[in-house]
Amino acid sequence: MAKSNRTGGPRTDQGKLAASRNAIKTGSYSSLIILPGESEEDFRLLEEQFFKDFSPQDVAQSAMVRSLAVITWKKLRAEKIEHAGLIQALNLPFTLNDYHKLNLPFGRHQAGDILNWIGRLSDADTKEWEVAVKFAQQYLETPPTVAQLQSVESISPFLYQYYVDAAEKVGSLDRGPSYWAGARIKTCDGEEYNFISYYSDQFLKDHEVETWVINHLDAFKQGVKDMKEARLLRFLQQKDIQRVHDDLDRAFYRTLNELRNHQKWRRDESAIDVTDEDN
């Protein structure tokens, strides 16, 4: 008979280590009950509850009740791992390739710069930038009144500070909104501009990446939503996850059925013993 080429499993230390890691990936197929980082006390409490619920009457029943506790422990672990994996998958940073799939008009902007800036944005930051860009674009076209400029200090402190810094650079315009509104400046090329309109334009140029993102924010938000939904779908379609749940469910109900059959057998035996004694 020809000798089989099947090895029956890994033989090298490296192969055995890889195989052991596969078994402990979710812990569902590992012979270990409590994995590193898990609470032995929590398992013991779960096990005690099973013994209280099923009240095993002999060694065989005790073994089956303990098996039910172990299987349930592994089911809970699998759910935790699945949840953690899902959160990790959804929160992975998006790559340049992901954002290019949105087909947005990046133009001359470096997609990497845009991506890095988006990664640093919080919801509060986004709102603050939206307001600043909105006012800068508005004042670029129509210079604001004194009252409008005064309100910018509370509505958009970031933009207001930009005007303050600009006024300090000019030197003679550091007298606040009441003076800025009608002030005019002359550039090195001899052109004259309204102070606020000129520096609103400078603000938008200095923050081109931020301004571009804010102007395309709705498309970005929808794109991110779509990409996360796609990630969720891919995660849920992973066969290994469902296989673990199915295997554990089958093992649980098989053991439970064996326990019930054994309990019924003991009851039947007890009934026979009582009948024999009466005779």
PDB file of N, CA and C in Angstrom, residues 45-141:
ATOM      1  N   LEU A  45     -18.737  31.813  38.521  1.00  0.00           N
ATOM      2  CA  LEU A  45     -20.106  32.260  38.814  1.00  0.00           C
ATOM      3  C   LEU A  45     -21.088  31.693  37.798  1.00  0.00           C
ATOM      4  N   LEU A  46     -20.686  31.709  36.509  1.00  0.00           N
ATOM      5  CA  LEU A  46     -21.538  31.142  35.466  1.00  0.00           C
ATOM      6  C   LEU A  46     -21.721  29.645  35.691  1.00  0.00           C
ATOM      7  N   GLU A  47     -20.634  28.963  36.002  1.00  0.00           N
ATOM      8  CA  GLU A  47     -20.690  27.521  36.236  1.00  0.00           C
ATOM      9  C   GLU A  47     -21.590  27.192  37.431  1.00  0.00           C
ATOM     10  N   GLU A  48     -21.475  27.955  38.511  1.00  0.00           N
ATOM     11  CA  GLU A  48     -22.320  27.739  39.688  1.00  0.00           C
ATOM     12  C   GLU A  48     -23.800  27.911  39.355  1.00  0.00           C
ATOM     13  N   GLN A  49     -24.086  28.890  38.509  1.00  0.00           N
ATOM     14  CA  GLN A  49     -25.485  29.118  38.132  1.00  0.00           C
ATOM     15  C   GLN A  49     -26.038  27.927  37.356  1.00  0.00           C
ATOM     16  N   PHE A  50     -25.224  27.339  36.483  1.00  0.00           N
ATOM     17  CA  PHE A  50     -25.659  26.148  35.742  1.00  0.00           C
ATOM     18  C   PHE A  50     -25.910  24.985  36.694  1.00  0.00           C
ATOM     19  N   PHE A  51     -25.053  24.808  37.670  1.00  0.00           N
ATOM     20  CA  PHE A  51     -25.241  23.713  38.623  1.00  0.00           C
ATOM     21  C   PHE A  51     -26.499  23.934  39.457  1.00  0.00           C
ATOM     22  N   LYS A  52     -26.793  25.192  39.782  1.00  0.00           N
ATOM     23  CA  LYS A  52     -28.021  25.485  40.531  1.00  0.00           C
ATOM     24  C   LYS A  52     -29.251  25.193  39.668  1.00  0.00           C
ATOM     25  N   ASP A  53     -29.183  25.559  38.406  1.00  0.00           N
ATOM     26  CA  ASP A  53     -30.339  25.393  37.513  1.00  0.00           C
ATOM     27  C   ASP A  53     -30.618  23.927  37.195  1.00  0.00           C
ATOM     28  N   PHE A  54     -29.577  23.116  37.021  1.00  0.00           N
ATOM     29  CA  PHE A  54     -29.774  21.741  36.555  1.00  0.00           C
ATOM     30  C   PHE A  54     -29.648  20.690  37.665  1.00  0.00           C
ATOM     31  N   SER A  55     -29.076  21.080  38.795  1.00  0.00           N
ATOM     32  CA  SER A  55     -28.954  20.163  39.943  1.00  0.00           C
ATOM     33  C   SER A  55     -28.525  18.753  39.524  1.00  0.00           C
ATOM     34  N   PRO A  56     -27.318  18.577  39.018  1.00  0.00           N
ATOM     35  CA  PRO A  56     -26.876  17.243  38.575  1.00  0.00           C
ATOM     36  C   PRO A  56     -26.876  16.240  39.732  1.00  0.00           C
ATOM     37  N   GLN A  57     -27.244  14.984  39.404  1.00  0.00           N
ATOM     38  CA  GLN A  57     -27.393  13.943  40.416  1.00  0.00           C
ATOM     39  C   GLN A  57     -26.250  12.945  40.432  1.00  0.00           C
ATOM     40  N   ASP A  58     -25.367  12.979  39.446  1.00  0.00           N
ATOM     41  CA  ASP A  58     -24.240  12.057  39.426  1.00  0.00           C
ATOM     42  C   ASP A  58     -23.090  12.680  38.645  1.00  0.00           C
ATOM     43  N   VAL A  59     -22.006  11.924  38.553  1.00  0.00           N
ATOM     44  CA  VAL A  59     -20.807  12.441  37.887  1.00  0.00           C
ATOM     45  C   VAL A  59     -21.071  12.748  36.421  1.00  0.00           C
ATOM     46  N   ALA A  60     -21.815  11.887  35.739  1.00  0.00           N
ATOM     47  CA  ALA A  60     -22.091  12.087  34.312  1.00  0.00           C
ATOM     48  C   ALA A  60     -22.871  13.382  34.092  1.00  0.00           C
ATOM     49  N   GLN A  61     -23.902  13.601  34.928  1.00  0.00           N
ATOM     50  CA  GLN A  61     -24.683  14.828  34.792  1.00  0.00           C
ATOM     51  C   GLN A  61     -23.835  16.056  35.126  1.00  0.00           C
ATOM     52  N   SER A  62     -22.975  15.931  36.137  1.00  0.00           N
ATOM     53  CA  SER A  62     -22.106  17.054  36.490  1.00  0.00           C
ATOM     54  C   SER A  62     -21.177  17.416  35.334  1.00  0.00           C
ATOM     55  N   ALA A  63     -20.663  16.412  34.649  1.00  0.00           N
ATOM     56  CA  ALA A  63     -19.780  16.654  33.514  1.00  0.00           C
ATOM     57  C   ALA A  63     -20.521  17.361  32.391  1.00  0.00           C
ATOM     58  N   MET A  64     -21.775  16.940  32.147  1.00  0.00           N
ATOM     59  CA  MET A  64     -22.561  17.557  31.076  1.00  0.00           C
ATOM     60  C   MET A  64     -22.970  18.985  31.442  1.00  0.00           C
ATOM     61  N   VAL A  65     -23.299  19.215  32.719  1.00  0.00           N
ATOM     62  CA  VAL A  65     -23.657  20.565  33.152  1.00  0.00           C
ATOM     63  C   VAL A  65     -22.448  21.487  33.019  1.00  0.00           C
ATOM     64  N   ARG A  66     -21.288  20.982  33.392  1.00  0.00           N
ATOM     65  CA  ARG A  66     -20.075  21.790  33.248  1.00  0.00           C
ATOM     66  C   ARG A  66     -19.794  22.080  31.772  1.00  0.00           C
ATOM     67  N   SER A  67     -20.036  21.101  30.908  1.00  0.00           N
ATOM     68  CA  SER A  67     -19.851  21.320  29.475  1.00  0.00           C
ATOM     69  C   SER A  67     -20.768  22.427  28.974  1.00  0.00           C
ATOM     70  N   LEU A  68     -22.000  22.458  29.469  1.00  0.00           N
ATOM     71  CA  LEU A  68     -22.938  23.516  29.080  1.00  0.00           C
ATOM     72  C   LEU A  68     -22.417  24.885  29.516  1.00  0.00           C
ATOM     73  N   ALA A  69     -21.834  24.942  30.716  1.00  0.00           N
ATOM     74  CA  ALA A  69     -21.276  26.203  31.199  1.00  0.00           C
ATOM     75  C   ALA A  69     -20.099  26.636  30.328  1.00  0.00           C
ATOM     76  N   VAL A  70     -19.248  25.679  29.972  1.00  0.00           N
ATOM     77  CA  VAL A  70     -18.080  25.984  29.133  1.00  0.00           C
ATOM     78  C   VAL A  70     -18.518  26.472  27.762  1.00  0.00           C
ATOM     79  N   ILE A  71     -19.498  25.790  27.176  1.00  0.00           N
ATOM     80  CA  ILE A  71     -19.975  26.189  25.848  1.00  0.00           C
ATOM     81  C   ILE A  71     -20.580  27.593  25.896  1.00  0.00           C
ATOM     82  N   THR A  72     -21.357  27.858  26.940  1.00  0.00           N
ATOM     83  CA  THR A  72     -21.956  29.186  27.087  1.00  0.00           C
ATOM     84  C   THR A  72     -20.884  30.245  27.264  1.00  0.00           C
ATOM     85  N   TRP A  73     -19.860  29.932  28.041  1.00  0.00           N
ATOM     86  CA  TRP A  73     -18.725  30.845  28.222  1.00  0.00           C
ATOM     87  C   TRP A  73     -18.072  31.169  26.891  1.00  0.00           C
ATOM     88  N   LYS A  74     -17.903  30.154  26.051  1.00  0.00           N
ATOM     89  CA  LYS A  74     -17.292  30.362  24.737  1.00  0.00           C
ATOM     90  C   LYS A  74     -18.227  31.145  23.806  1.00  0.00           C
ATOM     91  N   LYS A  75     -19.533  30.921  23.948  1.00  0.00           N
ATOM     92  CA  LYS A  75     -20.496  31.689  23.140  1.00  0.00           C
ATOM     93  C   LYS A  75     -20.415  33.173  23.511  1.00  0.00           C
ATOM     94  N   LEU A  76     -20.350  33.457  24.805  1.00  0.00           N
ATOM     95  CA  LEU A  76     -20.244  34.845  25.255  1.00  0.00           C
ATOM     96  C   LEU A  76     -18.945  35.472  24.769  1.00  0.00           C
ATOM     97  N   ARG A  77     -17.865  34.674  24.809  1.00  0.00           N
ATOM     98  CA  ARG A  77     -16.579  35.162  24.322  1.00  0.00           C
ATOM     99  C   ARG A  77     -16.641  35.470  22.829  1.00  0.00           C
ATOM    100  N   ALA A  78     -17.246  34.564  22.066  1.00  0.00           N
ATOM    101  CA  ALA A  78     -17.347  34.756  20.614  1.00  0.00           C
ATOM    102  C   ALA A  78     -18.125  36.028  20.292  1.00  0.00           C
ATOM    103  N   GLU A  79     -19.188  36.286  21.071  1.00  0.00           N
ATOM    104  CA  GLU A  79     -19.978  37.500  20.847  1.00  0.00           C
ATOM    105  C   GLU A  79     -19.148  38.748  21.144  1.00  0.00           C
ATOM    106  N   LYS A  80     -18.355  38.699  22.235  1.00  0.00           N
ATOM    107  CA  LYS A  80     -17.508  39.847  22.575  1.00  0.00           C
ATOM    108  C   LYS A  80     -16.466  40.088  21.491  1.00  0.00           C
ATOM    109  N   ILE A  81     -15.855  39.000  21.025  1.00  0.00           N
ATOM    110  CA  ILE A  81     -14.827  39.128  19.987  1.00  0.00           C
ATOM    111  C   ILE A  81     -15.439  39.651  18.693  1.00  0.00           C
ATOM    112  N   GLU A  82     -16.619  39.142  18.380  1.00  0.00           N
ATOM    113  CA  GLU A  82     -17.291  39.607  17.160  1.00  0.00           C
ATOM    114  C   GLU A  82     -17.613  41.088  17.256  1.00  0.00           C
ATOM    115  N   HIS A  83     -18.123  41.507  18.413  1.00  0.00           N
ATOM    116  CA  HIS A  83     -18.463  42.925  18.598  1.00  0.00           C
ATOM    117  C   HIS A  83     -17.211  43.793  18.509  1.00  0.00           C
ATOM    118  N   ALA A  84     -16.128  43.348  19.182  1.00  0.00           N
ATOM    119  CA  ALA A  84     -14.879  44.111  19.138  1.00  0.00           C
ATOM    120  C   ALA A  84     -14.326  44.177  17.717  1.00  0.00           C
ATOM    121  N   GLY A  85     -14.419  43.057  16.993  1.00  0.00           N
ATOM    122  CA  GLY A  85     -13.941  43.033  15.613  1.00  0.00           C
ATOM    123  C   GLY A  85     -14.744  43.953  14.718  1.00  0.00           C
ATOM    124  N   LEU A  86     -16.052  43.993  14.966  1.00  0.00           N
ATOM    125  CA  LEU A  86     -16.920  44.864  14.176  1.00  0.00           C
ATOM    126  C   LEU A  86     -16.581  46.327  14.424  1.00  0.00           C
ATOM    127  N   ILE A  87     -16.429  46.699  15.691  1.00  0.00           N
ATOM    128  CA  ILE A  87     -16.083  48.078  16.025  1.00  0.00           C
ATOM    129  C   ILE A  87     -14.746  48.459  15.407  1.00  0.00           C
ATOM    130  N   GLN A  88     -13.783  47.534  15.477  1.00  0.00           N
ATOM    131  CA  GLN A  88     -12.468  47.802  14.893  1.00  0.00           C
ATOM    132  C   GLN A  88     -12.553  47.980  13.383  1.00  0.00           C
ATOM    133  N   ALA A  89     -13.339  47.126  12.743  1.00  0.00           N
ATOM    134  CA  ALA A  89     -13.471  47.211  11.283  1.00  0.00           C
ATOM    135  C   ALA A  89     -14.113  48.532  10.861  1.00  0.00           C
ATOM    136  N   LEU A  90     -15.122  48.961  11.627  1.00  0.00           N
ATOM    137  CA  LEU A  90     -15.827  50.196  11.276  1.00  0.00           C
ATOM    138  C   LEU A  90     -14.977  51.434  11.545  1.00  0.00           C
ATOM    139  N   ASN A  91     -14.076  51.336  12.525  1.00  0.00           N
ATOM    140  CA  ASN A  91     -13.296  52.506  12.926  1.00  0.00           C
ATOM    141  C   ASN A  91     -11.899  52.558  12.312  1.00  0.00           C
ATOM    142  N   LEU A  92     -11.572  51.604  11.454  1.00  0.00           N
ATOM    143  CA  LEU A  92     -10.278  51.660  10.781  1.00  0.00           C
ATOM    144  C   LEU A  92     -10.185  52.934   9.940  1.00  0.00           C
ATOM    145  N   PRO A  93      -9.063  53.622   9.981  1.00  0.00           N
ATOM    146  CA  PRO A  93      -8.925  54.841   9.169  1.00  0.00           C
ATOM    147  C   PRO A  93      -9.123  54.529   7.690  1.00  0.00           C
ATOM    148  N   PHE A  94      -9.781  55.432   7.000  1.00  0.00           N
ATOM    149  CA  PHE A  94      -9.958  55.259   5.564  1.00  0.00           C
ATOM    150  C   PHE A  94      -8.675  55.646   4.843  1.00  0.00           C
ATOM    151  N   THR A  95      -8.379  54.952   3.781  1.00  0.00           N
ATOM    152  CA  THR A  95      -7.159  55.188   3.020  1.00  0.00           C
ATOM    153  C   THR A  95      -7.413  56.165   1.884  1.00  0.00           C
ATOM    154  N   LEU A  96      -6.329  56.591   1.259  1.00  0.00           N
ATOM    155  CA  LEU A  96      -6.469  57.455   0.083  1.00  0.00           C
ATOM    156  C   LEU A  96      -7.296  56.768  -0.990  1.00  0.00           C
ATOM    157  N   ASN A  97      -7.081  55.490  -1.145  1.00  0.00           N
ATOM    158  CA  ASN A  97      -7.825  54.734  -2.156  1.00  0.00           C
ATOM    159  C   ASN A  97      -9.322  54.761  -1.860  1.00  0.00           C
ATOM    160  N   ASP A  98      -9.679  54.663  -0.568  1.00  0.00           N
ATOM    161  CA  ASP A  98     -11.094  54.730  -0.187  1.00  0.00           C
ATOM    162  C   ASP A  98     -11.704  56.057  -0.620  1.00  0.00           C
ATOM    163  N   TYR A  99     -10.996  57.150  -0.335  1.00  0.00           N
ATOM    164  CA  TYR A  99     -11.544  58.466  -0.662  1.00  0.00           C
ATOM    165  C   TYR A  99     -11.555  58.733  -2.163  1.00  0.00           C
ATOM    166  N   HIS A 100     -10.593  58.173  -2.879  1.00  0.00           N
ATOM    167  CA  HIS A 100     -10.603  58.350  -4.332  1.00  0.00           C
ATOM    168  C   HIS A 100     -11.822  57.680  -4.961  1.00  0.00           C
ATOM    169  N   LYS A 101     -12.320  56.628  -4.307  1.00  0.00           N
ATOM    170  CA  LYS A 101     -13.503  55.943  -4.816  1.00  0.00           C
ATOM    171  C   LYS A 101     -14.755  56.814  -4.751  1.00  0.00           C
ATOM    172  N   LEU A 102     -14.694  57.895  -3.957  1.00  0.00           N
ATOM    173  CA  LEU A 102     -15.847  58.801  -3.861  1.00  0.00           C
ATOM    174  C   LEU A 102     -16.005  59.653  -5.110  1.00  0.00           C
ATOM    175  N   ASN A 103     -14.937  59.679  -5.935  1.00  0.00           N
ATOM    176  CA  ASN A 103     -14.972  60.452  -7.193  1.00  0.00           C
ATOM    177  C   ASN A 103     -15.249  61.937  -6.958  1.00  0.00           C
ATOM    178  N   LEU A 104     -14.655  62.486  -5.906  1.00  0.00           N
ATOM    179  CA  LEU A 104     -14.804  63.911  -5.637  1.00  0.00           C
ATOM    180  C   LEU A 104     -13.754  64.693  -6.428  1.00  0.00           C
ATOM    181  N   PRO A 105     -14.044  65.949  -6.770  1.00  0.00           N
ATOM    182  CA  PRO A 105     -13.104  66.750  -7.578  1.00  0.00           C
ATOM    183  C   PRO A 105     -11.948  67.280  -6.744  1.00  0.00           C
ATOM    184  N   PHE A 106     -10.965  66.430  -6.436  1.00  0.00           N
ATOM    185  CA  PHE A 106      -9.828  66.858  -5.625  1.00  0.00           C
ATOM    186  C   PHE A 106      -9.044  67.978  -6.310  1.00  0.00           C
ATOM    187  N   GLY A 107      -9.055  67.985  -7.641  1.00  0.00           N
ATOM    188  CA  GLY A 107      -8.346  69.032  -8.365  1.00  0.00           C
ATOM    189  C   GLY A 107      -6.870  69.032  -8.043  1.00  0.00           C
ATOM    190  N   ARG A 108      -6.333  70.214  -7.754  1.00  0.00           N
ATOM    191  CA  ARG A 108      -4.900  70.320  -7.484  1.00  0.00           C
ATOM    192  C   ARG A 108      -4.559  70.019  -6.034  1.00  0.00           C
ATOM    193  N   HIS A 109      -5.581  69.787  -5.212  1.00  0.00           N
ATOM    194  CA  HIS A 109      -5.327  69.513  -3.793  1.00  0.00           C
ATOM    195  C   HIS A 109      -4.741  68.118  -3.615  1.00  0.00           C
ATOM    196  N   GLN A 110      -3.800  68.014  -2.697  1.00  0.00           N
ATOM    197  CA  GLN A 110      -3.218  66.723  -2.378  1.00  0.00           C
ATOM    198  C   GLN A 110      -4.212  65.922  -1.540  1.00  0.00           C
ATOM    199  N   ALA A 111      -4.612  64.773  -2.075  1.00  0.00           N
ATOM    200  CA  ALA A 111      -5.594  63.958  -1.360  1.00  0.00           C
ATOM    201  C   ALA A 111      -5.072  63.554   0.018  1.00  0.00           C
ATOM    202  N   GLY A 112      -3.740  63.369   0.120  1.00  0.00           N
ATOM    203  CA  GLY A 112      -3.157  62.995   1.409  1.00  0.00           C
ATOM    204  C   GLY A 112      -3.362  64.076   2.452  1.00  0.00           C
ATOM    205  N   ASP A 113      -3.183  65.345   2.054  1.00  0.00           N
ATOM    206  CA  ASP A 113      -3.400  66.463   2.982  1.00  0.00           C
ATOM    207  C   ASP A 113      -4.847  66.519   3.429  1.00  0.00           C
ATOM    208  N   ILE A 114      -5.736  66.308   2.477  1.00  0.00           N
ATOM    209  CA  ILE A 114      -7.165  66.322   2.795  1.00  0.00           C
ATOM    210  C   ILE A 114      -7.507  65.197   3.756  1.00  0.00           C
ATOM    211  N   LEU A 115      -6.984  64.008   3.468  1.00  0.00           N
ATOM    212  CA  LEU A 115      -7.270  62.853   4.311  1.00  0.00           C
ATOM    213  C   LEU A 115      -6.736  63.052   5.726  1.00  0.00           C
ATOM    214  N   ASN A 116      -5.519  63.585   5.846  1.00  0.00           N
ATOM    215  CA  ASN A 116      -4.936  63.820   7.168  1.00  0.00           C
ATOM    216  C   ASN A 116      -5.750  64.827   7.962  1.00  0.00           C
ATOM    217  N   TRP A 117      -6.223  65.856   7.293  1.00  0.00           N
ATOM    218  CA  TRP A 117      -7.003  66.874   8.000  1.00  0.00           C
ATOM    219  C   TRP A 117      -8.352  66.318   8.448  1.00  0.00           C
ATOM    220  N   ILE A 118      -8.986  65.553   7.583  1.00  0.00           N
ATOM    221  CA  ILE A 118     -10.269  64.946   7.943  1.00  0.00           C
ATOM    222  C   ILE A 118     -10.101  64.036   9.150  1.00  0.00           C
ATOM    223  N   GLY A 119      -8.975  63.317   9.193  1.00  0.00           N
ATOM    224  CA  GLY A 119      -8.733  62.403  10.300  1.00  0.00           C
ATOM    225  C   GLY A 119      -8.626  63.101  11.639  1.00  0.00           C
ATOM    226  N   ARG A 120      -8.290  64.383  11.630  1.00  0.00           N
ATOM    227  CA  ARG A 120      -8.148  65.132  12.882  1.00  0.00           C
ATOM    228  C   ARG A 120      -9.418  65.874  13.273  1.00  0.00           C
ATOM    229  N   LEU A 121     -10.417  65.839  12.411  1.00  0.00           N
ATOM    230  CA  LEU A 121     -11.644  66.609  12.662  1.00  0.00           C
ATOM    231  C   LEU A 121     -12.549  65.937  13.696  1.00  0.00           C
ATOM    232  N   SER A 122     -12.993  66.694  14.653  1.00  0.00           N
ATOM    233  CA  SER A 122     -14.053  66.236  15.539  1.00  0.00           C
ATOM    234  C   SER A 122     -15.342  66.913  15.074  1.00  0.00           C
ATOM    235  N   ASP A 123     -16.472  66.505  15.631  1.00  0.00           N
ATOM    236  CA  ASP A 123     -17.743  67.131  15.249  1.00  0.00           C
ATOM    237  C   ASP A 123     -17.735  68.616  15.577  1.00  0.00           C
ATOM    238  N   ALA A 124     -17.146  68.958  16.727  1.00  0.00           N
ATOM    239  CA  ALA A 124     -17.083  70.369  17.123  1.00  0.00           C
ATOM    240  C   ALA A 124     -16.201  71.159  16.171  1.00  0.00           C
ATOM    241  N   ASP A 125     -15.070  70.566  15.780  1.00  0.00           N
ATOM    242  CA  ASP A 125     -14.165  71.226  14.831  1.00  0.00           C
ATOM    243  C   ASP A 125     -14.865  71.468  13.498  1.00  0.00           C
ATOM    244  N   THR A 126     -15.591  70.453  13.048  1.00  0.00           N
ATOM    245  CA  THR A 126     -16.296  70.563  11.768  1.00  0.00           C
ATOM    246  C   THR A 126     -17.267  71.728  11.781  1.00  0.00           C
ATOM    247  N   LYS A 127     -18.029  71.836  12.867  1.00  0.00           N
ATOM    248  CA  LYS A 127     -19.007  72.922  12.974  1.00  0.00           C
ATOM    249  C   LYS A 127     -18.314  74.277  12.982  1.00  0.00           C
ATOM    250  N   GLU A 128     -17.206  74.378  13.707  1.00  0.00           N
ATOM    251  CA  GLU A 128     -16.481  75.649  13.787  1.00  0.00           C
ATOM    252  C   GLU A 128     -15.915  76.047  12.428  1.00  0.00           C
ATOM    253  N   TRP A 129     -15.384  75.067  11.701  1.00  0.00           N
ATOM    254  CA  TRP A 129     -14.851  75.369  10.372  1.00  0.00           C
ATOM    255  C   TRP A 129     -15.957  75.759   9.403  1.00  0.00           C
ATOM    256  N   GLU A 130     -17.090  75.088   9.487  1.00  0.00           N
ATOM    257  CA  GLU A 130     -18.217  75.431   8.604  1.00  0.00           C
ATOM    258  C   GLU A 130     -18.621  76.882   8.780  1.00  0.00           C
ATOM    259  N   VAL A 131     -18.704  77.320  10.027  1.00  0.00           N
ATOM    260  CA  VAL A 131     -19.109  78.698  10.316  1.00  0.00           C
ATOM    261  C   VAL A 131     -18.050  79.676   9.806  1.00  0.00           C
ATOM    262  N   ALA A 132     -16.785  79.394  10.079  1.00  0.00           N
ATOM    263  CA  ALA A 132     -15.704  80.299   9.666  1.00  0.00           C
ATOM    264  C   ALA A 132     -15.653  80.450   8.146  1.00  0.00           C
ATOM    265  N   VAL A 133     -15.729  79.336   7.449  1.00  0.00           N
ATOM    266  CA  VAL A 133     -15.679  79.374   5.982  1.00  0.00           C
ATOM    267  C   VAL A 133     -16.896  80.103   5.414  1.00  0.00           C
ATOM    268  N   LYS A 134     -18.048  79.844   6.012  1.00  0.00           N
ATOM    269  CA  LYS A 134     -19.277  80.491   5.559  1.00  0.00           C
ATOM    270  C   LYS A 134     -19.162  82.013   5.647  1.00  0.00           C
ATOM    271  N   PHE A 135     -18.696  82.517   6.796  1.00  0.00           N
ATOM    272  CA  PHE A 135     -18.572  83.963   6.972  1.00  0.00           C
ATOM    273  C   PHE A 135     -17.484  84.542   6.077  1.00  0.00           C
ATOM    274  N   ALA A 136     -16.351  83.848   5.958  1.00  0.00           N
ATOM    275  CA  ALA A 136     -15.261  84.358   5.115  1.00  0.00           C
ATOM    276  C   ALA A 136     -15.714  84.470   3.666  1.00  0.00           C
ATOM    277  N   GLN A 137     -16.438  83.472   3.173  1.00  0.00           N
ATOM    278  CA  GLN A 137     -16.933  83.525   1.796  1.00  0.00           C
ATOM    279  C   GLN A 137     -17.958  84.643   1.624  1.00  0.00           C
ATOM    280  N   GLN A 138     -18.783  84.823   2.662  1.00  0.00           N
ATOM    281  CA  GLN A 138     -19.807  85.879   2.598  1.00  0.00           C
ATOM    282  C   GLN A 138     -19.160  87.265   2.594  1.00  0.00           C
ATOM    283  N   TYR A 139     -18.162  87.486   3.458  1.00  0.00           N
ATOM    284  CA  TYR A 139     -17.531  88.796   3.574  1.00  0.00           C
ATOM    285  C   TYR A 139     -16.587  89.081   2.412  1.00  0.00           C
ATOM    286  N   LEU A 140     -16.164  88.041   1.724  1.00  0.00           N
ATOM    287  CA  LEU A 140     -15.347  88.236   0.528  1.00  0.00           C
ATOM    288  C   LEU A 140     -16.153  88.956  -0.539  1.00  0.00           C
ATOM    289  N   GLU A 141     -17.433  88.621  -0.618  1.00  0.00           N
ATOM    290  CA  GLU A 141     -18.313  89.220  -1.629  1.00  0.00           C
ATOM    291  C   GLU A 141     -18.934  90.528  -1.149  1.00  0.00           C
TER     292      GLU A 141
END
